[in-house]
Coordinates of C-alpha atoms in Angstrom, one line a residue:
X28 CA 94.7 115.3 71.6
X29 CA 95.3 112.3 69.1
X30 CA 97.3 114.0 67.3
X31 CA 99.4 113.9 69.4
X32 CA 99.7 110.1 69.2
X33 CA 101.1 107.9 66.5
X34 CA 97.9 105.8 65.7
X35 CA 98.9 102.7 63.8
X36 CA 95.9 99.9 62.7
X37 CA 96.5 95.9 62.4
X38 CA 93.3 94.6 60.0
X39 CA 93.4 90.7 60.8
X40 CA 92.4 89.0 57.7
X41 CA 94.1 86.2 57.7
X42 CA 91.0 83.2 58.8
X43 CA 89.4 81.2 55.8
X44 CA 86.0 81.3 57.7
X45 CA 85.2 77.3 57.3
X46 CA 81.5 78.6 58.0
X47 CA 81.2 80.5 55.1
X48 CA 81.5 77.6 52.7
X49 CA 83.5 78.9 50.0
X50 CA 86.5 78.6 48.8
X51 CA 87.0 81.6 48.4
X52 CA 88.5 83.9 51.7
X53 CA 85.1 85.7 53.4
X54 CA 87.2 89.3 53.4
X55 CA 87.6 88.6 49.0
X56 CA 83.8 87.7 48.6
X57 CA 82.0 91.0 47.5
X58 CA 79.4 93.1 49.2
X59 CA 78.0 95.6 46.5
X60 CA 80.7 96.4 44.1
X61 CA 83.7 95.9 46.5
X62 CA 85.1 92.8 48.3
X63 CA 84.5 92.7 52.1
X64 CA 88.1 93.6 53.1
X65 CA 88.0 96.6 50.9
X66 CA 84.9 98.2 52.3
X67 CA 86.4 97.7 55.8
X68 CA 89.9 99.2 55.2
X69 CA 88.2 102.3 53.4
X70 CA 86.9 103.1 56.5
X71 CA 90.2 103.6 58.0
X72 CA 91.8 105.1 55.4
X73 CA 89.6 107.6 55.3
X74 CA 90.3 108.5 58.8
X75 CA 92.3 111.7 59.3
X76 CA 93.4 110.2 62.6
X77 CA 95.2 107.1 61.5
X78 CA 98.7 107.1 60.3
X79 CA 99.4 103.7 58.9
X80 CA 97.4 100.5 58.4
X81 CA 99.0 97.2 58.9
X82 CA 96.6 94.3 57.0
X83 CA 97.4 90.4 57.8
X84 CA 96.3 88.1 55.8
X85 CA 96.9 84.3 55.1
X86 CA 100.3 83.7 54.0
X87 CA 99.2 82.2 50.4
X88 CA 97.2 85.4 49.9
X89 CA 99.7 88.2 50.3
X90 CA 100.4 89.0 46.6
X91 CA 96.7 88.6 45.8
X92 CA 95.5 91.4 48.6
X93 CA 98.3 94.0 47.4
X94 CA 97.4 93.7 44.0
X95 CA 93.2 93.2 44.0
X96 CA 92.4 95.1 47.0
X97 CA 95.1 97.6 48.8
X98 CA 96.5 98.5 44.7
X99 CA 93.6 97.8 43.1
X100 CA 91.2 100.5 45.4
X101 CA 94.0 103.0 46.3
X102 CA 94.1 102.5 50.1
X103 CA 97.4 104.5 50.2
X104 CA 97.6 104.3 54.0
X105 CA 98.2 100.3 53.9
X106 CA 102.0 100.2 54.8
X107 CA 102.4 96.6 55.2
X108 CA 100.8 93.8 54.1
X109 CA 101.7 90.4 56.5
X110 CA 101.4 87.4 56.6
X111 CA 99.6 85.7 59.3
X112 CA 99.7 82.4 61.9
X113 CA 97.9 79.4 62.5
X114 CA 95.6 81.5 65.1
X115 CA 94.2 84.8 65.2
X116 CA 96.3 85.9 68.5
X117 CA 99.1 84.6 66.3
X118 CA 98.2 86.8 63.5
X119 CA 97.7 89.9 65.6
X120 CA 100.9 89.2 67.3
X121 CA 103.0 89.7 63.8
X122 CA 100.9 92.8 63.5
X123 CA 102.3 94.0 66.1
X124 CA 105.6 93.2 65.2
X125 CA 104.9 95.3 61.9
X126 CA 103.8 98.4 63.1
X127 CA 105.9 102.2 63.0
X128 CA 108.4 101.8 65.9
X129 CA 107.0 105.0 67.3
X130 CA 103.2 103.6 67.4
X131 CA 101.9 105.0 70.7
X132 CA 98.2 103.6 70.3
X133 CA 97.1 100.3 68.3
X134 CA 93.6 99.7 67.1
X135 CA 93.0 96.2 66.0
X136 CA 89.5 95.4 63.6
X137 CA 88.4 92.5 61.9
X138 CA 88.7 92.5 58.2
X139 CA 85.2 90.6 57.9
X140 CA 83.3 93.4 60.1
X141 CA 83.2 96.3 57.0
X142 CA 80.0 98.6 58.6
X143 CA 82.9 100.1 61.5
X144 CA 82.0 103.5 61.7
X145 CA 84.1 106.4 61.9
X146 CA 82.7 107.6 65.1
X147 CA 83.1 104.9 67.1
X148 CA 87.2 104.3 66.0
X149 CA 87.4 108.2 67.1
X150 CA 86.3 107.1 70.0
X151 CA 88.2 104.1 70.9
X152 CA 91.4 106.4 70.5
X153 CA 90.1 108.9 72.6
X154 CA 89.5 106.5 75.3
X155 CA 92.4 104.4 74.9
X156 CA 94.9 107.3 75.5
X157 CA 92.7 107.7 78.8
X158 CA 92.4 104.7 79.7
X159 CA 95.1 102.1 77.6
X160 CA 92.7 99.8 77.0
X161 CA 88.8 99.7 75.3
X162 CA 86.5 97.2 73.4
X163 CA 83.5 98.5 71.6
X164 CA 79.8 96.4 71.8
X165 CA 76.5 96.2 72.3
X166 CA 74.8 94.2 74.8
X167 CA 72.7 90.9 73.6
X168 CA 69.4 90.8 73.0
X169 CA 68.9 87.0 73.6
X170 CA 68.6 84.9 77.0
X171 CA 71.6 83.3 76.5
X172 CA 71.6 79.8 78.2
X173 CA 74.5 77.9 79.7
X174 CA 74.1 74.2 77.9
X175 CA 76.5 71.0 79.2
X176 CA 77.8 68.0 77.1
X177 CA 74.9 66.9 77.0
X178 CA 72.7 69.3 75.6
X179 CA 70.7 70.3 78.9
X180 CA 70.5 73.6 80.2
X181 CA 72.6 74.2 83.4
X182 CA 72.1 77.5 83.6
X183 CA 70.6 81.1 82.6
X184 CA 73.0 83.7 82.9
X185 CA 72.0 87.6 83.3
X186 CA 71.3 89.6 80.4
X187 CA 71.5 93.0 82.2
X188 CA 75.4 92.5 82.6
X189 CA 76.0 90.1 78.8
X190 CA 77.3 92.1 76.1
X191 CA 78.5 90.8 72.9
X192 CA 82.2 92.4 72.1
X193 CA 83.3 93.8 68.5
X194 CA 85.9 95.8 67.4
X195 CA 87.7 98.1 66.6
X196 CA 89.3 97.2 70.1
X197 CA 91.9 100.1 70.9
X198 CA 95.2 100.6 73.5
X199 CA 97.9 101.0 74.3
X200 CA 100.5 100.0 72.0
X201 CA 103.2 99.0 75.0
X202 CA 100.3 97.3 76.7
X203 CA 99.3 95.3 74.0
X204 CA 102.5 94.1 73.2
X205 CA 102.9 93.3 76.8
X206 CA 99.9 91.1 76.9
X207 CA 100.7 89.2 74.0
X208 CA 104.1 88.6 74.9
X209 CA 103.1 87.4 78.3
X210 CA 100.3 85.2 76.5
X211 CA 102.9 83.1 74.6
X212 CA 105.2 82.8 77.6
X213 CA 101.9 81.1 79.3
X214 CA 100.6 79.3 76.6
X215 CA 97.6 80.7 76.5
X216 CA 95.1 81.7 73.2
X217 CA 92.6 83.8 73.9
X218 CA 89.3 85.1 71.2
X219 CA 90.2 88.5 71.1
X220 CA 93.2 91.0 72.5
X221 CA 90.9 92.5 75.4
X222 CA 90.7 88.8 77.2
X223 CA 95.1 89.5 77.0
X224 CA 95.3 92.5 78.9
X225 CA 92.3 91.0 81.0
X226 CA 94.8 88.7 82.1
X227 CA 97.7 91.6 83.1
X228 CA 94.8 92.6 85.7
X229 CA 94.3 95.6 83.5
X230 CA 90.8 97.0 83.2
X231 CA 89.3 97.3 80.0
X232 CA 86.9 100.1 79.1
X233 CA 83.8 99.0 76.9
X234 CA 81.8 101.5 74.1
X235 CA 78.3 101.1 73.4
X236 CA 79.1 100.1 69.4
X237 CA 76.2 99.5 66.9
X238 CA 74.0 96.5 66.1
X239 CA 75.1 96.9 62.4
X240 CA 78.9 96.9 63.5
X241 CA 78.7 92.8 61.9
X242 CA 80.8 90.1 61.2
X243 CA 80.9 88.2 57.9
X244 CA 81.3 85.2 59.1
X245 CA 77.8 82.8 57.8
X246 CA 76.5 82.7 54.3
X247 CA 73.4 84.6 55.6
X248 CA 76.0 87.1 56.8
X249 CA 76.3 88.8 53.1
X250 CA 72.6 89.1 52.7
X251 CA 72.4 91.4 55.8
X252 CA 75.1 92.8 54.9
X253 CA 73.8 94.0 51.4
X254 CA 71.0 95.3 53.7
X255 CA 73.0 96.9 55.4
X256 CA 74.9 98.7 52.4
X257 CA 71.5 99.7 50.8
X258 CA 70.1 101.6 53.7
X259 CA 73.5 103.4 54.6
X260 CA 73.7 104.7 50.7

């Protein structure tokens, strides 16, 4: 059945990640032998499913990701390298803009989450030509409180229903587009592309992911995810 479908891929590496405290881009800094970004497009490369791979990326850093990661490790279904906006939805948006006109389903991942596995992309696709729209996460294993201005706990919210998204989130690509579109006509920036097609009154399927499906963002980030790299070899 996906084969049927044009599956095209927009990595979104275009944030400096202030919280890392480097000045170095968190997708260049390396994890093993192999900076962050590489490690997460492999993964899709590798995927017999996925026909092209669109990567954005801070406009300064355009030349420097052809040549020292998408040259540099052979990831031969990277078709486009763009540059990105001010904000992530902005980013995503040129992404968009990039893809094969014939894209039928669009799975957007974060460059600085590198332990995506194969399964659960598979299965994104399968459910977003079911269902046009899916998000993949687990559901958090802290109380999470609800704190005001001033520090105070206003509430405790219900852990039975809290999960914590991820991605690869997957859909429709006429859908996503859509969303976006109608985003910038309201002004509105959202965290991630699900809360866009929230907004279209669309319902948005959720995957169980995995707990090791991380983001680099934090210096601590890269020592997990070392941990992480040793235990999958």
């Amino acid at each position: 059945m996906r084969k049927e479908k044009f599956v095209s891929v927009i990595i979104a590496a275009a944030g400096k990640g202030k919280r890392m405290n480097s000045h170095i881009n968190k997708q260049y800094l390396n994890i093993g032998e192999k900076p962050v970004l590489a490690h997460t497009i492999e993964v899709f490369n590798k995927c017999s499913f996925i026909d092209e791979i669109i990567v954005v990326t801070h406009p300064d850093e355009v030349a420097y990701c052809k040549e020292k990661v998408i040259n540099f490790f052979g990831l031969e279904k990277v078709t486009k390298v763009v540059a990105g906006g001010k904000e992530r939805q902005e980013s995503i948006f040129n992404g968009l803009k990039a893809v094969y006109q014939k894209c039928d389903i669009v799975v957007i991942h974060d460059g600085a989450r590198p332990f995506v596995r194969e399964e659960y992309i598979l299965k994104s696709i399968d459910e977003a030509i079911k269902h046009k729209a899916v998000g993949v996460g687990v559901p958090v294993k802290d109380t999470i409180k609800v704190v005001d201005e001033e520090k105070n706990i206003k509430n405790t919210l219900n852990r039975n229903v809290l999960w914590a998204i991820q991605t690869p989130q997957t859909f429709d690509y006429q859908l996503l587009l859509r969303a976006h579109k109608k985003a910038i006509e309201d002004g509105y920036l959202g965290t991630d592309d699900t809360v866009l097609v929230e907004r279209l009154g669309e319902k948005v399927r959720m995957l169980m992911s995995s707990y090791d499906n991380i983001k680099i963002t934090t210096p601590e980030d890269l020592y997990i995810g070392e941990a992480i790299l040793r235990n999958r070899k």
